[in-house]
């Protein structure tokens, strides 16, 4: 049926219309903070975009100091120094390279996709999308859970909220989903003051803590004495810190978001799409500035919390658990300032979830529709929001809204993405012959691999959740690919000059008659034998001209492609030759293009394929060729509902 669809009047029809409103191939149009700007947009200054990244990156100050103290104890500052070194000497150089290699927001996943051919690259992308989903979904649930901790520990919180960790977290998650279901406007204008206020309040808290420590130097002596009592030598302390620092990996989150928002950065007037040098330079400035700011805050907060908060208060259920800096704000600046700090922290943690959800809504549709691995409804924002919200609710219930229990899963997603980025940078440097840089990135890759393995062994929940996401993505993606395999799967079909001449000459004798021929059978005898066979077993009129149609498969893992048809004459026959992701879909697209050019319905002639049809169908799904005749017929049936205009398929 064609034309404007008739809107339903029932409740289910209205709900469907509301859910699928804005359905579009261009998923990057989603008005979230990571969307791709329109060509007429100039972008934003890098420091404003840094604040957008910062709602995810800087918000980890809400829970990172407490997690560090809980994981490393008195060695928290030393373990934090190791983390800072890995951030500045490892993650930062890697993502500066990623910004150079994928300046349009594709991230490290796209780098690996380009490095690995055929289905290998596609499957790797799907696996990485599973880890990315783990990262972003846990960002939503962990940030909401920590925001809940700040609500419950505030002295002005109503008594009926006590013990409400789960339902308050679910309320915040639901509120986040409701905002996106209604529509989420450009977030940079909100992120700038939010980050500025939050960092300003943290600076005040840390300054007051520094004054308190300097006024009571005995605290430093007590700390160093306790360290000496626990560890035999400074080397032993460093060794333990190196072992402990993987538990602090949350402090490196936000780098993948930093490269994802690159299209928002304003470049130089001389920038082009192929060479956005100004945008790359400013993106690198963004990454470096954010890393330096966060490193300073992490170190200062680790020192302050370790020296001023009793270790027992960091444990689960303790007043500093998941909210160490807020604990200090209330203790040293009063309940009024502490409440303002709590409100700022709650807001930025909740907004970090908004940033993560917007990232998911742009990341997942960027790949899956292009692979043919997403149903039609995934092009719309609202159904995806509901899917992600259901996942967030299930994870919140699984972990009972506990910040500490979710930290392992969060770190797993972050570290896998960083490991993939480091590996991709290593391979990229190898391809360019820059062996020094290759060795450096290789060493970073090894460190990230160790950190990931240590984190997974210590806290396996992350890999379990990622495994659930990966299996779900693989199953739904390949199911969608099978279901959509019979679509036309072609963009524009273009005939070169020779092909147009051959077609026009043949069309002068009536409808075009094309013989599908395997391009690997190239001898003169093959062509004439095929023509003789088809004329003997089909109804090709005697003396009617025939054309040979040959399709080569370039990459069967691709879903769609533009098709160029080239014509030539060889061995006394005239040929039309094309290349596409599959044989039958490409033949169907060429037939429809020839029909539109000549005004006559063409005929195509096949020979039956020998073999079991089930393996042949599987071969078509994986390799793009197999049971060509019936698949071509099915593709044409779906593409052209009018039987009078549908090209004819004959099989001998």
XYZ file of C-alpha atoms in Angstrom:
652
model
C 0.000 0.000 0.000
C 1.330 3.413 -0.880
C 0.378 6.938 0.010
C -0.181 8.593 3.370
C -0.955 6.087 6.091
C -4.308 6.397 7.777
C -3.983 7.169 11.440
C -5.678 4.810 13.824
C -8.231 6.095 16.272
C -7.854 3.503 19.021
C -5.608 3.747 22.048
C -3.039 1.195 20.707
C -2.799 3.085 17.409
C -2.299 6.415 19.154
C 0.368 4.901 21.422
C 2.167 3.454 18.406
C 2.034 6.783 16.613
C 3.445 8.552 19.685
C 6.244 6.009 20.146
C 7.350 6.084 16.512
C 7.032 9.829 16.035
C 10.160 11.172 14.370
C 11.080 7.790 12.874
C 14.065 8.531 10.643
C 17.106 6.959 9.077
C 19.139 9.898 10.356
C 19.371 8.841 13.987
C 22.042 11.449 14.608
C 19.273 14.061 14.436
C 18.196 13.063 17.923
C 18.374 16.331 19.902
C 20.553 14.948 22.655
C 23.896 16.312 23.781
C 25.876 13.991 21.480
C 23.963 14.603 18.285
C 25.731 15.595 15.065
C 25.246 19.284 14.263
C 23.516 20.288 11.064
C 25.810 21.612 8.314
C 24.680 25.167 9.005
C 25.691 24.972 12.663
C 29.016 26.454 13.659
C 29.469 24.415 16.801
C 30.510 25.524 20.268
C 33.715 26.592 21.931
C 35.745 23.665 23.197
C 35.436 24.609 26.874
C 31.645 24.609 26.642
C 31.704 21.155 25.071
C 34.118 20.093 27.830
C 31.374 20.882 30.340
C 29.076 18.562 28.411
C 31.654 15.811 28.785
C 32.175 16.915 32.368
C 28.695 16.006 33.570
C 29.851 12.421 33.114
C 33.563 12.817 33.869
C 33.564 15.315 36.755
C 30.462 13.842 38.409
C 32.549 10.821 39.460
C 33.873 13.047 42.238
C 30.531 12.346 43.884
C 31.520 8.733 44.572
C 35.122 8.128 43.429
C 36.906 9.353 46.633
C 34.761 7.069 48.788
C 35.306 4.091 46.499
C 39.060 4.766 46.482
C 39.193 4.909 50.271
C 37.123 1.754 50.575
C 39.322 -0.104 48.067
C 42.803 1.079 49.037
C 42.341 2.269 52.611
C 45.213 4.409 53.882
C 47.006 3.894 50.555
C 44.215 5.670 48.693
C 46.319 8.788 47.842
C 49.190 6.648 46.528
C 46.825 4.448 44.500
C 45.196 7.622 43.185
C 48.631 8.858 42.063
C 49.039 5.640 40.074
C 45.599 6.214 38.571
C 46.520 9.783 37.647
C 49.726 8.582 36.003
C 47.741 6.069 33.936
C 45.244 8.788 33.034
C 47.822 11.356 31.881
C 50.363 8.959 30.385
C 47.956 6.293 29.130
C 44.327 7.199 28.532
C 45.020 10.791 27.469
C 47.553 9.976 24.697
C 45.298 7.164 23.463
C 42.231 9.342 23.124
C 44.190 12.206 21.619
C 45.083 9.679 18.902
C 41.442 8.533 18.669
C 40.394 12.165 18.185
C 42.809 12.387 15.252
C 41.728 9.092 13.692
C 37.959 9.533 14.041
C 37.207 13.281 14.177
C 33.486 12.962 13.454
C 32.469 11.343 16.724
C 32.777 7.688 15.710
C 35.160 6.864 18.554
C 37.505 3.930 18.970
C 34.857 1.410 17.860
C 34.969 2.816 14.336
C 38.772 2.546 14.302
C 38.591 -1.180 14.989
C 35.790 -1.590 12.474
C 38.066 -0.154 9.772
C 40.990 -2.345 10.828
C 39.143 -5.676 10.666
C 37.459 -6.786 7.436
C 34.227 -8.653 6.656
C 32.169 -10.228 9.456
C 35.099 -10.130 11.883
C 34.856 -6.371 12.170
C 31.053 -6.420 12.439
C 31.017 -8.997 15.228
C 33.741 -7.130 17.120
C 31.684 -3.938 16.871
C 28.644 -5.753 18.270
C 30.695 -7.072 21.186
C 32.104 -3.613 21.891
C 28.597 -2.176 21.721
C 27.708 -4.634 24.481
C 30.480 -3.253 26.665
C 29.551 0.319 25.720
C 25.954 -0.423 26.739
C 27.296 -1.753 30.043
C 29.301 1.432 30.536
C 26.446 3.815 29.748
C 23.629 1.889 31.459
C 25.676 1.471 34.633
C 26.489 5.184 34.435
C 22.755 5.813 34.662
C 22.105 3.384 37.511
C 25.265 4.055 39.517
C 24.906 7.839 39.258
C 21.246 7.648 40.273
C 22.123 5.362 43.189
C 24.801 7.774 44.370
C 22.415 10.695 43.997
C 20.048 8.719 46.221
C 22.814 8.312 48.817
C 23.198 12.094 48.916
C 19.452 12.491 49.364
C 19.212 10.014 52.224
C 22.230 11.301 54.142
C 21.106 14.929 54.062
C 19.877 15.975 57.522
C 16.873 17.765 56.026
C 15.659 14.687 54.127
C 12.079 13.690 55.148
C 11.868 10.778 57.541
C 9.771 8.736 55.091
C 12.733 8.517 52.702
C 14.797 6.461 55.151
C 15.712 3.081 53.702
C 14.349 4.088 50.328
C 17.525 3.536 48.298
C 15.852 1.369 45.687
C 12.621 3.259 45.121
C 14.319 6.691 45.076
C 16.882 5.401 42.565
C 14.085 3.944 40.440
C 12.265 7.271 40.632
C 15.358 9.125 39.374
C 15.831 6.582 36.576
C 12.172 6.911 35.636
C 12.391 10.702 35.715
C 15.355 10.525 33.372
C 13.397 8.318 30.980
C 10.391 10.649 31.147
C 12.551 13.602 30.129
C 13.791 11.747 27.062
C 10.333 10.478 26.162
C 9.089 14.037 26.145
C 12.115 15.353 24.244
C 15.610 16.372 25.256
C 16.877 19.711 24.038
C 20.459 20.776 23.513
C 22.259 20.185 26.816
C 25.385 22.320 26.530
C 23.633 25.416 27.870
C 22.618 23.434 30.974
C 25.933 21.634 31.392
C 28.121 24.768 31.561
C 26.627 26.342 34.723
C 26.063 22.921 36.258
C 29.727 21.939 35.948
C 30.934 25.398 36.955
C 28.869 25.408 40.157
C 29.774 21.818 41.020
C 33.525 22.283 40.545
C 33.361 25.591 42.405
C 31.680 23.977 45.402
C 34.218 21.140 45.368
C 37.033 23.674 45.286
C 35.595 25.385 48.371
C 35.283 22.073 50.214
C 38.836 21.030 49.345
C 40.222 24.446 50.311
C 38.559 24.227 53.738
C 39.861 20.660 54.135
C 43.380 21.815 53.251
C 43.143 24.549 55.890
C 41.976 22.000 58.443
C 44.854 19.643 57.626
C 47.461 22.423 57.743
C 46.027 23.652 61.032
C 46.384 20.164 62.506
C 49.590 18.665 61.052
C 49.312 15.788 63.507
C 46.773 14.262 61.128
C 49.538 13.854 58.545
C 51.846 12.336 61.156
C 49.139 9.898 62.254
C 48.545 8.890 58.641
C 52.210 8.312 57.828
C 52.679 6.414 61.106
C 49.762 4.146 60.260
C 51.199 3.553 56.796
C 54.585 2.678 58.226
C 53.001 0.291 60.699
C 51.087 -1.499 57.923
C 53.852 -1.633 55.309
C 57.524 -2.403 55.774
C 58.951 0.074 53.256
C 57.986 2.691 50.650
C 58.584 0.078 47.945
C 56.029 -2.188 49.610
C 53.554 0.700 49.668
C 54.094 1.335 45.940
C 53.683 -2.354 45.188
C 50.400 -2.563 47.072
C 49.192 0.653 45.420
C 49.927 -0.813 41.983
C 47.899 -3.878 42.884
C 45.028 -1.824 44.281
C 44.686 0.852 41.604
C 42.514 -1.229 39.188
C 39.720 -0.851 41.747
C 39.941 2.916 41.186
C 39.405 2.707 37.420
C 36.142 4.661 37.662
C 38.242 7.814 37.789
C 39.073 7.393 34.083
C 35.498 7.408 32.811
C 34.415 10.053 30.331
C 37.133 9.795 27.657
C 34.911 7.911 25.209
C 32.273 10.597 25.685
C 34.934 13.219 25.020
C 35.552 11.961 21.485
C 31.855 11.263 20.880
C 31.016 14.971 21.267
C 33.673 16.128 18.783
C 31.111 17.141 16.119
C 29.862 19.765 18.600
C 33.246 21.536 18.714
C 33.727 24.642 16.618
C 36.675 24.250 14.258
C 38.684 26.653 12.116
C 37.129 28.466 9.134
C 39.456 26.455 6.896
C 38.280 23.081 8.238
C 36.853 20.591 5.774
C 35.032 17.321 6.393
C 38.077 15.398 5.185
C 40.536 17.465 7.248
C 38.951 19.151 10.312
C 42.331 20.168 11.730
C 40.950 22.911 13.966
C 38.309 20.650 15.467
C 40.904 17.953 16.151
C 43.234 20.438 17.811
C 40.504 21.826 20.043
C 39.239 18.330 20.899
C 42.719 17.431 22.071
C 42.779 20.605 24.167
C 39.430 19.577 25.648
C 40.687 16.108 26.561
C 43.922 17.422 28.070
C 42.233 20.157 30.103
C 39.565 17.812 31.447
C 42.179 15.206 32.404
C 44.340 17.777 34.225
C 41.384 19.250 36.114
C 40.107 15.835 37.117
C 43.580 14.624 38.140
C 44.015 17.574 40.496
C 40.595 17.078 42.056
C 41.116 13.334 42.427
C 44.434 13.724 44.219
C 43.235 16.499 46.536
C 39.983 14.728 47.339
C 41.812 11.473 48.058
C 44.168 13.210 50.491
C 41.332 15.086 52.196
C 39.058 12.081 52.618
C 41.860 9.787 53.803
C 43.168 12.245 56.416
C 39.846 13.600 57.678
C 37.371 10.692 57.553
C 37.639 7.593 59.758
C 38.065 4.450 57.689
C 35.022 2.827 59.288
C 32.749 5.540 57.864
C 33.542 4.467 54.290
C 32.082 1.001 54.699
C 28.681 0.050 53.344
C 26.034 1.823 55.382
C 28.539 4.325 56.761
C 27.891 8.076 56.518
C 30.750 8.586 54.018
C 29.965 5.617 51.801
C 29.451 6.892 48.251
C 29.535 10.537 49.388
C 32.916 11.282 50.936
C 33.192 14.939 49.842
C 29.593 15.618 50.841
C 30.434 14.196 54.277
C 33.271 16.728 54.570
C 31.088 19.578 53.284
C 28.541 18.963 56.061
C 31.219 18.396 58.695
C 33.339 21.511 58.059
C 31.000 23.981 56.338
C 27.695 23.373 58.094
C 24.409 21.805 57.155
C 23.319 24.747 54.996
C 26.353 24.648 52.715
C 26.302 20.847 52.847
C 22.723 20.829 51.589
C 23.634 23.155 48.714
C 26.518 20.818 47.913
C 24.168 17.819 48.038
C 21.725 19.490 45.654
C 24.532 20.288 43.211
C 25.876 16.746 43.446
C 22.445 15.163 43.012
C 21.791 17.302 39.945
C 25.091 16.599 38.201
C 24.894 12.879 38.971
C 21.384 12.735 37.540
C 22.505 14.764 34.518
C 25.415 12.355 34.010
C 22.761 9.710 33.440
C 21.156 11.984 30.846
C 24.477 12.311 29.056
C 24.953 8.529 29.094
C 21.457 7.872 27.757
C 21.929 10.408 24.970
C 25.190 8.670 24.120
C 23.425 5.318 23.866
C 20.685 6.777 21.684
C 23.311 7.980 19.248
C 25.848 5.168 19.499
C 23.620 2.119 18.973
C 21.706 3.419 15.906
C 24.991 4.610 14.382
C 25.993 1.007 13.631
C 23.067 -1.394 13.795
C 20.827 0.064 11.045
C 23.835 0.295 8.732
C 24.474 -3.410 9.297
C 20.810 -4.267 8.765
C 20.877 -5.466 12.378
C 18.161 -3.312 13.868
C 14.384 -3.434 13.495
C 12.604 -0.443 12.014
C 11.518 0.883 15.390
C 15.099 1.377 16.589
C 15.268 4.419 14.309
C 12.846 6.149 16.660
C 14.056 7.581 19.965
C 11.204 6.678 22.288
C 11.173 2.874 21.864
C 14.929 2.791 22.479
C 14.468 4.922 25.602
C 11.978 2.385 26.927
C 14.358 -0.506 26.195
C 17.251 1.194 27.976
C 15.048 2.216 30.900
C 13.886 -1.377 31.378
C 17.548 -2.456 31.433
C 18.361 0.275 33.981
C 15.468 -0.776 36.216
C 16.520 -4.428 36.129
C 20.127 -3.570 36.987
C 19.017 -1.279 39.820
C 16.940 -4.105 41.296
C 19.762 -6.602 40.745
C 22.274 -4.489 42.676
C 19.715 -3.076 45.126
C 20.872 0.449 44.190
C 24.244 -0.174 45.843
C 27.030 2.095 44.542
C 29.901 -0.157 45.625
C 28.439 -3.287 44.008
C 27.915 -1.498 40.697
C 31.388 0.009 40.530
C 32.924 -3.219 39.209
C 30.479 -3.424 36.304
C 31.033 0.238 35.493
C 34.804 -0.149 35.555
C 34.579 -3.193 33.262
C 32.744 -1.240 30.563
C 35.110 1.720 30.855
C 38.248 -0.425 30.742
C 37.139 -2.526 27.754
C 36.509 0.620 25.718
C 39.872 2.044 26.771
C 41.617 -1.231 25.961
C 40.032 -1.284 22.513
C 41.075 2.337 21.932
C 44.661 1.611 23.000
C 44.831 -1.476 20.779
C 43.378 0.428 17.810
C 45.949 3.207 18.323
C 48.744 0.622 18.448
C 47.656 -0.932 15.162
C 47.213 2.494 13.557
C 50.776 3.468 14.469
C 52.072 0.168 13.144
C 50.308 0.792 9.838
C 51.994 4.209 9.590
C 55.436 2.798 10.350
C 55.804 4.837 13.554
C 57.437 2.124 15.613
C 58.240 4.274 18.644
C 54.621 5.373 19.025
C 53.522 1.796 18.365
C 55.639 0.513 21.257
C 54.300 3.232 23.545
C 50.684 2.487 22.729
C 51.442 -1.227 22.992
C 52.698 -0.720 26.547
C 49.535 1.242 27.387
C 47.473 -1.574 25.894
C 49.245 -4.080 28.142
C 48.577 -1.938 31.236
C 44.889 -1.596 30.372
C 44.701 -5.340 29.737
C 46.186 -6.041 33.182
C 43.825 -3.526 34.787
C 40.820 -5.069 33.063
C 41.757 -8.640 34.022
C 42.419 -7.642 37.617
C 39.092 -5.829 37.801
C 37.166 -8.746 36.288
C 38.782 -11.281 38.635
C 38.065 -9.104 41.633
C 34.530 -8.097 40.607
C 33.067 -10.418 37.961
C 29.622 -8.800 37.974
C 30.752 -6.397 35.260
C 31.616 -9.121 32.782
C 28.352 -10.904 33.596
C 26.283 -7.828 32.814
C 28.332 -7.120 29.703
C 27.792 -10.732 28.647
C 24.031 -10.285 28.970
C 24.158 -7.143 26.821
C 26.439 -8.789 24.253
C 24.222 -11.874 23.912
C 21.120 -9.684 23.629
C 22.722 -7.493 20.974
C 24.053 -10.459 18.983
C 20.759 -12.364 19.034
C 18.563 -9.396 18.165
C 21.028 -8.071 15.587
C 21.380 -11.301 13.637
C 17.649 -11.955 13.925
C 16.995 -8.548 12.403
C 19.619 -9.166 9.715
C 17.899 -12.405 8.682
C 14.492 -10.747 8.638
C 15.726 -7.794 6.576
C 17.854 -9.871 4.198
C 15.062 -9.860 1.613
C 14.919 -6.071 1.387
C 16.233 -4.413 -1.775
C 19.427 -3.339 0.075
C 20.640 -0.993 -2.657
C 21.194 2.714 -2.735
C 21.593 4.398 -6.096
C 21.980 2.279 -9.255
C 24.112 3.998 -11.924
C 24.811 2.712 -15.458
C 28.044 3.757 -17.150
C 28.085 4.952 -20.763
C 28.663 1.542 -22.321
C 25.956 -0.050 -20.186
C 23.454 2.630 -21.210
C 24.253 2.088 -24.898
C 23.941 -1.703 -24.626
C 20.641 -1.442 -22.742
C 19.135 1.101 -25.127
C 20.077 -0.972 -28.173
C 18.639 -4.168 -26.670
C 15.467 -2.367 -25.580
C 14.767 -1.470 -29.206
C 13.858 -5.127 -29.822
C 11.370 -5.324 -26.923
C 11.605 -6.114 -23.213
C 15.116 -6.734 -21.924
C 16.082 -10.362 -21.446
C 19.001 -10.960 -19.108
C 20.768 -14.206 -18.275
C 22.203 -14.333 -14.753
C 25.739 -15.591 -15.073
C 28.461 -16.486 -12.578
C 31.345 -14.026 -13.186
C 33.831 -16.755 -12.267
C 32.890 -18.649 -15.452
C 34.743 -16.440 -17.909
C 35.485 -18.572 -20.966
C 33.784 -18.140 -24.341
C 32.453 -21.695 -24.084
C 30.803 -20.883 -20.727
C 28.846 -17.951 -22.116
C 27.625 -19.710 -25.253
C 26.733 -22.885 -23.331
C 24.706 -20.845 -20.837
C 22.866 -19.011 -23.629
C 22.133 -22.266 -25.457
C 20.804 -23.862 -22.278
C 18.487 -20.952 -21.480
C 17.126 -20.697 -25.027
C 16.437 -24.442 -25.071
C 14.680 -24.665 -21.691
C 12.867 -21.301 -21.435
C 10.573 -19.179 -23.563
C 13.173 -16.746 -24.899
C 11.838 -15.844 -28.376
C 14.004 -17.067 -31.208
C 16.356 -14.330 -32.354
C 15.606 -12.071 -29.370
C 18.803 -10.419 -28.076
C 20.004 -11.361 -24.605
C 22.327 -9.640 -22.168
C 24.436 -11.361 -19.543
C 24.101 -9.946 -16.034
C 27.014 -10.691 -13.679
C 27.186 -9.689 -10.021
C 30.305 -9.931 -7.861
C 30.162 -9.855 -4.059
C 32.677 -7.435 -2.574
C 31.810 -7.586 1.138
C 28.846 -9.728 2.138
C 28.907 -8.312 5.669
C 27.758 -4.918 4.371
C 24.012 -4.445 4.205
C 23.524 -1.756 1.577
C 25.663 -0.228 -1.166
C 25.431 2.025 -4.193
C 25.656 -0.010 -7.397
C 27.524 0.906 -10.565
C 26.662 -1.178 -13.634
C 29.434 -1.417 -16.227
C 28.827 -2.656 -19.742
C 31.175 -4.382 -22.187
C 31.218 -6.817 -25.094
C 33.403 -9.926 -25.029
C 33.380 -13.386 -26.607
C 30.601 -12.164 -28.867
C 28.206 -11.462 -25.991
C 27.138 -8.261 -24.296
C 27.546 -8.077 -20.533
C 26.316 -5.914 -17.675
C 28.594 -6.251 -14.662
C 27.937 -4.961 -11.139
C 29.135 -5.458 -7.573
C 27.126 -5.430 -4.354
C 26.847 -6.972 -0.889
C 24.724 -9.879 -2.211
C 23.980 -11.403 -5.601
C 20.151 -11.696 -5.600
C 19.450 -8.302 -3.996
C 21.817 -6.578 -6.433
C 20.207 -8.350 -9.407
C 16.778 -7.216 -8.201
C 17.955 -3.609 -7.847
C 19.493 -3.623 -11.345
C 16.298 -5.083 -12.842
C 14.174 -2.346 -11.303
C 16.593 0.324 -12.553
C 16.468 -1.144 -16.085
C 12.675 -1.207 -15.944
C 12.603 2.468 -15.008
C 15.043 3.341 -17.794
C 13.369 1.424 -20.608
C 9.748 1.594 -19.504
C 9.396 -2.164 -20.083
C 9.342 -4.942 -17.498
C 12.580 -6.942 -17.950
C 12.994 -10.725 -17.756
C 15.846 -12.486 -15.968
C 16.780 -16.144 -16.488
C 18.456 -18.386 -13.888
C 19.597 -21.988 -13.732
C 18.589 -24.006 -10.697
C 21.327 -24.251 -8.088
C 22.382 -27.784 -7.197
C 22.345 -28.687 -3.510
C 20.285 -28.670 -0.321
C 18.286 -25.403 -0.149
C 18.849 -24.918 3.584
C 22.685 -24.732 3.380
C 22.283 -22.603 0.255
C 20.100 -20.160 2.172
C 22.667 -20.062 4.982
C 25.348 -19.404 2.375
C 23.308 -16.479 1.083
C 22.966 -15.005 4.574
C 26.701 -15.235 5.286
C 28.410 -15.027 1.889
C 25.808 -13.137 -0.148
C 25.184 -15.855 -2.727
C 23.473 -19.228 -2.803
C 19.845 -19.841 -3.734
C 19.784 -16.833 -6.066
C 16.656 -17.405 -8.153
C 13.999 -17.708 -5.386
C 15.666 -15.017 -3.277
C 15.685 -12.596 -6.236
C 12.008 -13.335 -6.762
C 11.233 -12.689 -3.078
C 13.209 -9.430 -3.040
C 11.325 -8.222 -6.121
C 7.996 -9.242 -4.580
C 8.666 -7.143 -1.487
C 10.129 -4.192 -3.405
C 7.405 -3.983 -6.054
C 3.878 -4.854 -4.861
C 2.355 -4.194 -8.293
C 2.678 -7.512 -10.167
C 2.252 -5.802 -13.536
C 5.419 -3.758 -12.942
C 7.429 -6.505 -11.260
C 10.347 -7.950 -13.301
C 9.883 -11.567 -14.392
C 12.071 -14.323 -12.942
C 12.508 -17.516 -15.002
C 14.367 -20.628 -13.830
C 15.540 -23.453 -16.085
